[in-house]
Coordinates of C-alpha atoms and ligand atoms in Angstrom, one line a residue:
X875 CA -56.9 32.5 169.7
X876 CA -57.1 33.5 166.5
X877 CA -59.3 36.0 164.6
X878 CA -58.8 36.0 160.9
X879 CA -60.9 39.9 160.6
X880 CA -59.1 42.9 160.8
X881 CA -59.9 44.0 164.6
X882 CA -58.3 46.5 166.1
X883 CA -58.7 48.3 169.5
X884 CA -60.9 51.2 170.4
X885 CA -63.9 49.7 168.1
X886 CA -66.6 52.0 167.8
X887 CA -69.2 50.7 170.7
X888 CA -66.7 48.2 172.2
X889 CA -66.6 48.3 176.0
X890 CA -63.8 50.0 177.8
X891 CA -62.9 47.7 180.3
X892 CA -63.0 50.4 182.9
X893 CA -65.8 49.0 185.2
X894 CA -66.0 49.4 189.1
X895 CA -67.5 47.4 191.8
X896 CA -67.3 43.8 190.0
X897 CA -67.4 41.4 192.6
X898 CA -65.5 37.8 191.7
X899 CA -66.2 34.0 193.1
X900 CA -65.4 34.3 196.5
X901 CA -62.6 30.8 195.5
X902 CA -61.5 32.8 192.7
X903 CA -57.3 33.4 193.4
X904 CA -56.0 36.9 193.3
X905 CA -52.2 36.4 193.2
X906 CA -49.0 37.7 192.2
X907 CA -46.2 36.5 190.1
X908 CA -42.1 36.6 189.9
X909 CA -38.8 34.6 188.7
X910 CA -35.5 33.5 190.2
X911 CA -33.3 34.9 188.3
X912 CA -35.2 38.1 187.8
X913 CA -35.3 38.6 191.6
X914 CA -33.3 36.1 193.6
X915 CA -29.2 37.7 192.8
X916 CA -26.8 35.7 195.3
X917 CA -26.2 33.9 191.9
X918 CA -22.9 32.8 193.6
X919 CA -23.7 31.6 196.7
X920 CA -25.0 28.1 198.5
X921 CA -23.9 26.1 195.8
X922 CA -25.9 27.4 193.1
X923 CA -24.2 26.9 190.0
X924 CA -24.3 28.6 186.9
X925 CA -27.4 29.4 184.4
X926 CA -27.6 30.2 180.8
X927 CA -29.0 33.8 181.8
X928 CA -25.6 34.4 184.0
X929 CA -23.6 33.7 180.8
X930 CA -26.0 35.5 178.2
X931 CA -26.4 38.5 180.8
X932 CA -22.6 38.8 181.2
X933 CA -21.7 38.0 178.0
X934 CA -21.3 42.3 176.2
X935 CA -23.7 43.7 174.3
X936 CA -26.9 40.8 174.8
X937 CA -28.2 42.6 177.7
X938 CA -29.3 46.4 178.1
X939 CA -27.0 48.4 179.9
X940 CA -24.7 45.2 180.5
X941 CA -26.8 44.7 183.3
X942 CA -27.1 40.7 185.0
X943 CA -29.6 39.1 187.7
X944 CA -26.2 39.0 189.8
X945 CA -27.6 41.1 192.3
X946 CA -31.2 41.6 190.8
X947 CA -33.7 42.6 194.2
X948 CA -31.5 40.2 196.4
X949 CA -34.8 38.5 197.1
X950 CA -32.2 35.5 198.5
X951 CA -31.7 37.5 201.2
X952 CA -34.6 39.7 202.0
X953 CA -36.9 36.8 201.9
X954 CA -38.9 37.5 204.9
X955 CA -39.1 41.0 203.9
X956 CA -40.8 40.1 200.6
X957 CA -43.0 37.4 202.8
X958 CA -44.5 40.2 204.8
X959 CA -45.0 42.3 201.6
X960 CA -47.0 39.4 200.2
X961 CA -49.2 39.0 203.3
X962 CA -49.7 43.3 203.5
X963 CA -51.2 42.8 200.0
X964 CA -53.6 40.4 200.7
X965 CA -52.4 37.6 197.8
X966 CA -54.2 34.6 198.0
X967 CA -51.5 33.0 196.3
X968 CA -48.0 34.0 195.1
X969 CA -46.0 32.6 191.7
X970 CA -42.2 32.0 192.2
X971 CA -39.9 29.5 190.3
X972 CA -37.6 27.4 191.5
X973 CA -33.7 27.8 189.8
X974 CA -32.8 24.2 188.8
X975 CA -29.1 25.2 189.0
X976 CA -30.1 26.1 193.0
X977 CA -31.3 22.7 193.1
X978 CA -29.2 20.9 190.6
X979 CA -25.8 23.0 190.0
X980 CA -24.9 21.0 186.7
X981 CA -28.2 19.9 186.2
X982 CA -27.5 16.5 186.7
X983 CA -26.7 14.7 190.0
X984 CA -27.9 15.0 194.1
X985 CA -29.5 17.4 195.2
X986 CA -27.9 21.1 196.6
X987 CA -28.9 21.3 200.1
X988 CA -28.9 25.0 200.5
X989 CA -30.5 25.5 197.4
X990 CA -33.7 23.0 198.3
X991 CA -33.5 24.6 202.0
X992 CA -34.1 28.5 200.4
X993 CA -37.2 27.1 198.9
X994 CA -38.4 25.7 201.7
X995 CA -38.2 28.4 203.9
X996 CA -40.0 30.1 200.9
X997 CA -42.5 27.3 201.0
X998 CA -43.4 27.3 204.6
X999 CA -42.9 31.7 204.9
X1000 CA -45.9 31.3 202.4
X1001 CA -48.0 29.2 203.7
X1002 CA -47.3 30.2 207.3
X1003 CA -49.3 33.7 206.3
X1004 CA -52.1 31.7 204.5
X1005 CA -50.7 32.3 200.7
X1006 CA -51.0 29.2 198.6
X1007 CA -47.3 28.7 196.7
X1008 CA -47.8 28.0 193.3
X1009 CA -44.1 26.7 192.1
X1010 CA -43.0 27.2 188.4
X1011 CA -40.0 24.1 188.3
X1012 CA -38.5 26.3 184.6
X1013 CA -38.8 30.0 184.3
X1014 CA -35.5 29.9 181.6
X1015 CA -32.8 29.7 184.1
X1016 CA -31.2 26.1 182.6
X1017 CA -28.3 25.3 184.5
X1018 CA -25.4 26.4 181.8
X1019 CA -23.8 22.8 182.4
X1020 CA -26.4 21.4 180.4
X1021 CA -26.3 23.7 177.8
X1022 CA -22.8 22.9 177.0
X1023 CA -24.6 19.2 176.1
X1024 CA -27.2 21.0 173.7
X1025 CA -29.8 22.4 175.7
X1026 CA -33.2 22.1 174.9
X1027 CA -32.3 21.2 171.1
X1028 CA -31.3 18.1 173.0
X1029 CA -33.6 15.3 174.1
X1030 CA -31.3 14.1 177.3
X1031 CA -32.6 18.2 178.8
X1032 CA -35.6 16.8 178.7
X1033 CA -34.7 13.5 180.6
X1034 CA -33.0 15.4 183.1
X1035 CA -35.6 17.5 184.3
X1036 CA -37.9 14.8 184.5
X1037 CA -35.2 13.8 187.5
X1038 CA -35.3 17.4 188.6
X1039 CA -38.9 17.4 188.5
X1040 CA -38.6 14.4 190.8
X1041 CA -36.0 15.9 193.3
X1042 CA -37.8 18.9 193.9
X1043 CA -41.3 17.0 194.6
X1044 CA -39.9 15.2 196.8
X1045 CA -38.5 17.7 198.9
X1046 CA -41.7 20.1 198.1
X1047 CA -44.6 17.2 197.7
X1048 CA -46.2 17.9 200.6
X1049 CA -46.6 21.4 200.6
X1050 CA -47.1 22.7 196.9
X1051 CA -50.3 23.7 195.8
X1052 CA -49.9 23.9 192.6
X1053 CA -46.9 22.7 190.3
X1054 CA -46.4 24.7 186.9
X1055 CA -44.1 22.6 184.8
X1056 CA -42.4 25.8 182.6
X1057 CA -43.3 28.8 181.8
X1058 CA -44.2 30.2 178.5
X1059 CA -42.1 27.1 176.5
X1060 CA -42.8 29.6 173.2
X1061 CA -40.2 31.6 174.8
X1062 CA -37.5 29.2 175.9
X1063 CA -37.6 27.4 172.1
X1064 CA -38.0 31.0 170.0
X1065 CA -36.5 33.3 171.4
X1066 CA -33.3 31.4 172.8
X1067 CA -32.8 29.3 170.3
X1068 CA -34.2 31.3 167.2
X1069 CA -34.0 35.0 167.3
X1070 CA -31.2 34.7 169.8
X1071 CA -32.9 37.3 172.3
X1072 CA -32.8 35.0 175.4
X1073 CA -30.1 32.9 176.5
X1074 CA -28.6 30.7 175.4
X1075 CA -29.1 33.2 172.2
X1076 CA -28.5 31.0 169.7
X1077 CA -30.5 32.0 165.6
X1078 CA -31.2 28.4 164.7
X1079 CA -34.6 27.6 163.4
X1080 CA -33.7 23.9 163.4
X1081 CA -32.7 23.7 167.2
X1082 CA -35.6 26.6 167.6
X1083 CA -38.4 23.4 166.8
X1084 CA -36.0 20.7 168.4
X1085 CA -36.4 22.7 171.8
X1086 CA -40.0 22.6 171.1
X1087 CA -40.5 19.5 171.3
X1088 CA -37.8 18.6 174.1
X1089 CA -39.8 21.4 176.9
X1090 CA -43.1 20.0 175.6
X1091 CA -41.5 16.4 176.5
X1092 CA -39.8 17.7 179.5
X1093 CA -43.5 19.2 180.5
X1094 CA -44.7 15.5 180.4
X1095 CA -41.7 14.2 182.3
X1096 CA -42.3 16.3 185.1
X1097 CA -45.6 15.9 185.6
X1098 CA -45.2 11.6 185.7
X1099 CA -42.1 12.5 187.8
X1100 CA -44.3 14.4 190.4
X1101 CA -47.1 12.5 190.1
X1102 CA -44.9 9.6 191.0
X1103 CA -43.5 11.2 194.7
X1104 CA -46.1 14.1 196.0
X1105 CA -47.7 13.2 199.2
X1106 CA -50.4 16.0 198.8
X1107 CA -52.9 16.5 196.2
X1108 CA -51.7 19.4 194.3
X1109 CA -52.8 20.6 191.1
X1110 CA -50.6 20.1 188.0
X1111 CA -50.4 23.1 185.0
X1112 CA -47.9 24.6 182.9
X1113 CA -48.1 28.4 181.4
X1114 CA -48.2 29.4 178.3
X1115 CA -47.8 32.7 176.3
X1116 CA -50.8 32.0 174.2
X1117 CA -50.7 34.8 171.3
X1118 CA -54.0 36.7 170.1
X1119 CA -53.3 37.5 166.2
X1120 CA -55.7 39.4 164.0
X1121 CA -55.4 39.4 160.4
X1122 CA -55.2 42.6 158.4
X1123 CA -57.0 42.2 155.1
X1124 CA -58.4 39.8 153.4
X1125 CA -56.0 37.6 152.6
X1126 CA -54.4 37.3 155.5
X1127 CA -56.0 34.0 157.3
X1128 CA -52.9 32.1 156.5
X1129 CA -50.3 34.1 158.2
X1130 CA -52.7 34.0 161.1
X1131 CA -53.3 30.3 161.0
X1132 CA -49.2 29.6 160.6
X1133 CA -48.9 31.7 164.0
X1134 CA -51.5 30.4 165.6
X1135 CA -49.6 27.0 164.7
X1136 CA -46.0 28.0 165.7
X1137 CA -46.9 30.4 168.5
X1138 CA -49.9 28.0 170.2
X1139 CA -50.8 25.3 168.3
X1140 CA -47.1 23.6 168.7
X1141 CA -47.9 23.2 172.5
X1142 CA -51.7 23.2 172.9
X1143 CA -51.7 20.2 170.2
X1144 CA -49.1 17.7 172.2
X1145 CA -50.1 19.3 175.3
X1146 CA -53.9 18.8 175.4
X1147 CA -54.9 16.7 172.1
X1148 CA -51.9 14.3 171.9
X1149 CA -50.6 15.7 168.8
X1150 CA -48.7 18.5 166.9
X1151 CA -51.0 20.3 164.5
X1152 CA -50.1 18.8 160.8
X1153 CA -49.9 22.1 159.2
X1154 CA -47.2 23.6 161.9
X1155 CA -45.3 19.9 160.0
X1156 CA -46.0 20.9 156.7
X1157 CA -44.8 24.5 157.2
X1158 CA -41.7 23.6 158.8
X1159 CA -40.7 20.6 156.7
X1160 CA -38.2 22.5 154.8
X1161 CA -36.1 23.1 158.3
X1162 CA -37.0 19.2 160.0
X1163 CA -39.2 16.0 159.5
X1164 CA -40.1 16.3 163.2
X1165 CA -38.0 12.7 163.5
X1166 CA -36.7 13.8 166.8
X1167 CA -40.6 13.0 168.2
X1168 CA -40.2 9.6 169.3
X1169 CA -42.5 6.4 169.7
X1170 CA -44.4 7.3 172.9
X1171 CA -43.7 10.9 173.3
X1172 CA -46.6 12.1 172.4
X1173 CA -48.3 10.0 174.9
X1174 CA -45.9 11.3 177.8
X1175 CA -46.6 15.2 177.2
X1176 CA -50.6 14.1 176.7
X1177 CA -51.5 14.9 180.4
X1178 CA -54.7 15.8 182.1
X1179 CA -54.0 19.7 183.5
X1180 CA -56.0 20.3 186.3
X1181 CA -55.7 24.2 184.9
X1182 CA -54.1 26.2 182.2
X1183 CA -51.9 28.7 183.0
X1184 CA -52.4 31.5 180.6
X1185 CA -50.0 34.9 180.2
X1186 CA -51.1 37.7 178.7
X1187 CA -49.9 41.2 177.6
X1188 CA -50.9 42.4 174.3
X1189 CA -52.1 41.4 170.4
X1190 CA -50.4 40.7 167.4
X1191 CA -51.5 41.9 164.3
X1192 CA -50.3 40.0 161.1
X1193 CA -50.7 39.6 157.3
X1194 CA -49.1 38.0 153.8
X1195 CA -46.0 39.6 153.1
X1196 CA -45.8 41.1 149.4
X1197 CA -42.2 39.8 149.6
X1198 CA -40.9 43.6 147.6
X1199 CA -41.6 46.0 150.5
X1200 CA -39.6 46.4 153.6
X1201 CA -40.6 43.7 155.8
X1202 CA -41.8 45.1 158.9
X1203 CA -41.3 43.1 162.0
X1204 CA -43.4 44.6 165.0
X1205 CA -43.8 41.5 166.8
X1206 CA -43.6 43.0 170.3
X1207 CA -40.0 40.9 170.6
X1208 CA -36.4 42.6 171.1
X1209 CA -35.1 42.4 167.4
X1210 CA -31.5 40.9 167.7
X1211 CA -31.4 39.7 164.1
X1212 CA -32.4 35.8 163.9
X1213 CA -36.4 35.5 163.7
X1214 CA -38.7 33.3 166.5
X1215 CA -41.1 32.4 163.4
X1216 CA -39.0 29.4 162.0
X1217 CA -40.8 28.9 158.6
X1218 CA -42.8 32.1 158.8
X1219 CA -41.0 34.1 156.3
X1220 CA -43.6 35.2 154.8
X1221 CA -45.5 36.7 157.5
X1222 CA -45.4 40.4 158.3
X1223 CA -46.4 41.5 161.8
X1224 CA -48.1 45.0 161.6
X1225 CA -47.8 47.6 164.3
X1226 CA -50.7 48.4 166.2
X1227 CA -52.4 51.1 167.3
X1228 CA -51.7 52.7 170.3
X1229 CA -52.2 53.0 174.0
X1230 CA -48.8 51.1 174.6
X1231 CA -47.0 50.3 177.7
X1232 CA -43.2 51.1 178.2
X1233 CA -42.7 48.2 176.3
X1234 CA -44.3 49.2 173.4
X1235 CA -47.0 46.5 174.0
X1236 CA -50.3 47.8 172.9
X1237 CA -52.7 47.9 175.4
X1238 CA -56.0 45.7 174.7
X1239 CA -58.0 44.1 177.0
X1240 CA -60.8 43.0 174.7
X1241 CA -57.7 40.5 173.7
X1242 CA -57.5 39.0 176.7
X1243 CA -61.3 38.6 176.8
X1244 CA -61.2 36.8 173.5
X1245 CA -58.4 34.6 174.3
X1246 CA -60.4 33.3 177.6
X1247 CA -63.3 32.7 174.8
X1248 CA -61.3 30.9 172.5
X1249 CA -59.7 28.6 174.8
X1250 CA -63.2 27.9 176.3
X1251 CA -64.8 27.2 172.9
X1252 CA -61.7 25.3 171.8
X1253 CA -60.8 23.7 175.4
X1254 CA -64.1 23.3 177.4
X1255 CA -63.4 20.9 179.6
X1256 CA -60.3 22.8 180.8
X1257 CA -60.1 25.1 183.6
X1258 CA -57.6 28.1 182.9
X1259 CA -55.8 30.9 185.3
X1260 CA -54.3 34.0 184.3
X1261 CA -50.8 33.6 185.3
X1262 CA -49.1 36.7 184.4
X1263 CA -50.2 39.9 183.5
X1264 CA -49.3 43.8 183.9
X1265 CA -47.4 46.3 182.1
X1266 CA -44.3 48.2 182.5
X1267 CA -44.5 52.1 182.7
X1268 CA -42.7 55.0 183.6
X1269 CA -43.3 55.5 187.5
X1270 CA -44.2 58.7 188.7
X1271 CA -42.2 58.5 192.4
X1272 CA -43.1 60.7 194.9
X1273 CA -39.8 61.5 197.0
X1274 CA -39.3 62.6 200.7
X1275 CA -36.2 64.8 201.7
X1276 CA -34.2 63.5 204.3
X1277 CA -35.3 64.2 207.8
X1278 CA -32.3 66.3 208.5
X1279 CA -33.3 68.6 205.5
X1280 CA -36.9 68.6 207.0
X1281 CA -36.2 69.7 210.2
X1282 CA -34.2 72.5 208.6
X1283 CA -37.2 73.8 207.4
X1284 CA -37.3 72.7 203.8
X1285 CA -40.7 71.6 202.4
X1286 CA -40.1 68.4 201.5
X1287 CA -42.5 66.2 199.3
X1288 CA -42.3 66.7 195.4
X1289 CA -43.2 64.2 192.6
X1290 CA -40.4 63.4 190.0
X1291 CA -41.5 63.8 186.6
X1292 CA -42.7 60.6 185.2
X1293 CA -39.3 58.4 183.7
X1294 CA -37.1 60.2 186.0
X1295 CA -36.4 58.7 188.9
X1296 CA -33.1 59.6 190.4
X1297 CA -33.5 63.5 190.7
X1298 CA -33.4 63.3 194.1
X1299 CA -29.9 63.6 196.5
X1300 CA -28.5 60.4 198.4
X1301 CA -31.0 61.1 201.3
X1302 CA -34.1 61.4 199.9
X1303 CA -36.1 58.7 200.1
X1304 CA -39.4 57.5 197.4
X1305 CA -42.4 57.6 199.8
X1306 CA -44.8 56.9 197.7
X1307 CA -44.9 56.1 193.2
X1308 CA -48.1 57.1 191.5
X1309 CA -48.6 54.3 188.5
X1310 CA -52.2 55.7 187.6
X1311 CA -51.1 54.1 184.5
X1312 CA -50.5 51.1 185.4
X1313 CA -53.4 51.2 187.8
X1314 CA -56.0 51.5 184.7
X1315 CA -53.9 48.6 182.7
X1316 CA -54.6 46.3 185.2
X1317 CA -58.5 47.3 186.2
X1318 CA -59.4 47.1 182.3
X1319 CA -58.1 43.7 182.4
X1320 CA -59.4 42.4 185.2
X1321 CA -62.3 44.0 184.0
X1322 CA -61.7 41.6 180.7
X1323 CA -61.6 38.4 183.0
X1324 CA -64.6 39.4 184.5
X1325 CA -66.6 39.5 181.4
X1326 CA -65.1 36.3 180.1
X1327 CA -66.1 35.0 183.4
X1328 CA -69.6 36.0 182.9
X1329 CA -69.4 34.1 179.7
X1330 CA -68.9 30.5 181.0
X1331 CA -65.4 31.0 181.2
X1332 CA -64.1 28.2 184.1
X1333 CA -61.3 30.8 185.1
X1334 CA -59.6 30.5 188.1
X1335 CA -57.7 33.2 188.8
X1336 CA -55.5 36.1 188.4
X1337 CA -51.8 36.2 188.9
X1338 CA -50.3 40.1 188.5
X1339 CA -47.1 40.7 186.7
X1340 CA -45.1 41.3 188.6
X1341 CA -44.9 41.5 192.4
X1342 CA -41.8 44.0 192.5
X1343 CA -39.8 45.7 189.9
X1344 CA -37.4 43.0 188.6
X1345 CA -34.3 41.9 186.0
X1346 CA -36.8 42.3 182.4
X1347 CA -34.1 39.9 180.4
X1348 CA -32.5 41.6 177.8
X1349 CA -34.2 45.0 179.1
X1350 CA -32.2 44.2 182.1
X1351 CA -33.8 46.5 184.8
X1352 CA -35.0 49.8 182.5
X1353 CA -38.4 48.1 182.5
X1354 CA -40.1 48.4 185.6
X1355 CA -43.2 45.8 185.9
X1356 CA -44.1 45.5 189.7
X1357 CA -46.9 46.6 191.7
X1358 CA -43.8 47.2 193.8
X1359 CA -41.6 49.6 193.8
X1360 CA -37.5 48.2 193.8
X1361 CA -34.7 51.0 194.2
X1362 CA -31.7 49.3 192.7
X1363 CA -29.1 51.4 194.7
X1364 CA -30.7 50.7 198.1
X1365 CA -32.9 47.8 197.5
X1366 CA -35.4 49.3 199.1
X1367 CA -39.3 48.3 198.7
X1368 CA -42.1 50.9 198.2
X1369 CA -45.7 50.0 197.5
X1370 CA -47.1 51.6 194.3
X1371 CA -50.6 52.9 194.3
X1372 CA -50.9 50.0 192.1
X1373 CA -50.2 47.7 195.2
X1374 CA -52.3 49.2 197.3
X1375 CA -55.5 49.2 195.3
X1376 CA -54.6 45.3 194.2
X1377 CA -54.4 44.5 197.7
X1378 CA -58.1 46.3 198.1
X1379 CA -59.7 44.0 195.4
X1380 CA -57.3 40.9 197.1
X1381 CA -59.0 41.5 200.1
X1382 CA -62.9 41.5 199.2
X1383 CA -62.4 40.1 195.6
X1384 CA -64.1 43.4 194.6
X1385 CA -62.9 45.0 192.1
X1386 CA -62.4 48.7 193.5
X1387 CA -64.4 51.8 192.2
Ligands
LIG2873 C1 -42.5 36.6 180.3 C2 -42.1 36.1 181.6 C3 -41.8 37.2 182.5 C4 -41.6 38.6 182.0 C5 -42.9 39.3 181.7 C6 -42.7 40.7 181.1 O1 -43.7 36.6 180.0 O2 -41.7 37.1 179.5 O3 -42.8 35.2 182.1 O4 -40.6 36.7 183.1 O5 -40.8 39.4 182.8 O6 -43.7 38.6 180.9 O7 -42.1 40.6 179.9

């Protein structure tokens, strides 16, 4: 994951990614990927209770816009809808999460009826159209209750998702192909509870590493919990945001190896060798001693994966800090103040060069190819699936007039200049959204799979971020990620080109010329 000389993109003779007709494994899963709260909405009803993202969403001035999931793409009740979307695209497997405060209201107690029943249909909708589920049990929606005890600085969050875990396998044991404990735990810990970005949006380096350790704990709780009740045999993972840092200059192979330690190391070491790494200790003992890693944790988050979930967007470029110049800070993370680095002061994150996505990402697919490579070479026994990828860009929608206005004579197709997407009147209607862009992110990294795949690689599969345009956290909905087109006025659905040419390769597991 980490590559100590300065690399950059576009090198002179490197590949570009832009290959046609690759043909995948006939087992190898093209899928897509979404969240609750950044699709479900109905946040109020069927007993769900509250999450930390309802409060930090409706709490002024932490999200874009002031906008919430409160509504979101009302996936709660266009379920079927979105079922039959899923099945016109040809995906072999789709990637939802399950909202513990659905399940759990308070996080604690029985089970919600209603909520387990919504998954369920989900469940069965899925696999009555032949796509495998692959259930996420924590994509950051905590229930707000537990929160108010400490969250994930505290160990009893931990404990009760273990029972969570437990509840929801035995509702779901029999049907879930594969369970995916949390999702990207980097996020949860740093960004919630250290640069305050994502609920609860706390700046606390202290409770930052505390939550570390209580998802990587609550990772192995799950997974005994599950083991304990499923009736099927599904596989077990979790996903992480595993981060691809270069090094600019010569000197900078410590600021790379501190966040390699604090952005992959602090959950690939407990996670899959038993232990944290003992430089991420020795660079954070000014903030803790680690005491809150108790007797037998280590052995409880130690558990055999049968595969890796891996997300992947972009690179990070990094270097020593002269500690006299301005510090610059281009991370790829929403800068609210606090910093997701606890004990990285001294690192300086360089930005990039260019292409970027919308959200300023930069686009390289030879990182996703060496991340596949590294985690081989450092992982070899362990098998590994891309669980998110994709890019958000400015949508170029193609708009219909009104069939009134047609039969009046007007000609009525035009395309909306790319970013602007309500030109049109009340009765227009999007027919069709031209994401070239998008389109070429997602070939050159396929593309990057494919070569890593050629090089011994035991990957899996391929999950696309995301299925439809959705809630982007504290970008609330100005970031548009699907292969789906969402209209947040009308909720209606449209197919990108993107969709249609992922559903091509979905179908023969070719990539398309
Ligand atoms: C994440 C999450 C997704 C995001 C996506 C784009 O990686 O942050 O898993 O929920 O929406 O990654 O930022």
């Amino acid at each position: 994951m980490t590559d100590s000389t300065t690399t950059t993109a576009a090198t002179e003779g490197a590949p570009d990614y832009r290959d046609g007709g690759l043909v995948f494994p006939a087992d190898f899963t093209f899928g897509s990927a979404t969240a609750s709260y950044q699709i479900e909405g109905a946040v109020h009803e069927d007993g769900r209770g509250p999450s930390i993202w309802d409060t930090f969403s409706h709490t002024p001035g932490r999200v874009f816009n002031g906008d919430t999931g409160d509504v979101a793409d009302d996936h709660y009740h266009r379920l079927d809808e979105d079922l039959d979307i899923m099945k016109a695209l040809n995906l072999h497997a789709y990637r939802f999460s399950i909202a513990w405060p659905r399940i759990q209201p308070t996080g604690r107690g029985p089970a919600n009826q209603a909520g387990l029943d919504f998954y369920s249909r989900l469940i069965d909708g899925l696999i009555a159209r032949g796509i495998r589920p692959v259930a996420t049990l924590y994509h950051w929606d905590l229930p707000q209750a537990l929160e108010d005890e400490g969250g994930w600085a505290a160990r009893s969050t931990a404990e009760a998702f273990g029972e969570y875990a437990r509840i929801v396998g035995e509702a779901f044991g029999d049907r879930i192909h594969t369970w995916t404990t949390l999702n990207e735990p980097w996020c949860s810990a740093y960004l919630g509870y250290g640069s305050g970005a994502h609920a609860p949006g706390l700046t606390d380096p202290l409770k930052a590493l505390r939550a570390v350790h209580h998802l990587n704990l609550a990772h192995g709780l799950a997974i005994e919990a599950l083991r304990g009740v499923v009736t099927n045999d599904p596989q077990y993972s979790v996903t992480l945001n595993l981060h691809v840092i270069r090094g600019e200059g010569d000197d900078s192979a410590d600021a790379v190896r501190q966040i390699d330690a604090l952005g992959n190391r602090a959950f690939t070491g407990p996670m899959l060798r038993g232990a944290y790494p003992a430089d991420l200790l020795a660079d954070t003992a000014s903030i803790t001693d680690w005491g809150f890693v108790l007797e037998g944790d280590l052995e409880i988050i130690h558990q055999p994966l049968d595969v890796l979930g891996v997300n992947y967007y972009s690179t990070n470029l990094v270097r020593v800090w002269d500690g006299v110049s301005p510090k610059q800070n281009a991370d790829g993370h929403k800068d609210v103040g606090g910093s997701p680095w606890p004990g990285a002061d001294r690192v300086e994150f360089l930005q990039q060069p260019g292409p970027y996505t919308e959200m300023g990402w930069n686009i390289e697919p030879a990182g996703l190819e060496d991340l596949l490579l590294s985690l081989r070479d450092e992982f070899p026994n362990q098998p590994l699936m891309i669980t998110e990828n994709g890019a958000a860009f400015d949508d170029s929608v193609h708009l219909e007039l009104a069939a009134t206005d047609a039969a009046a004579g007007v000609v009525a197709v035009h395309d909306a200049a790319p970013g602007v997407v309500a030109v049109h009147d009340a009765a227009s209607e999007v027919v069709a959204v031209h994401d070239a862009d998008r389109v070429d992110y997602l070939r050159r990294h396929i593309t990057a799979a494919h070569r890593a795949l050629e090089q011994g690689v035991d990957l899996r599969g391929y999950f696309v971020w995301s299925l439809m345009d959705n809630f982007e956290w504290g970008y609330g909905y100005s970031k548009r990620f699907g292969i789906v087109r969402v209209d947040y006025d009308t909720l209606v659905r449209v197919p990108k080109d993107s969709a249609h040419w992922y559903a091509e390769l979905a179908s023969s597991n070719r990539l398309p010329d």
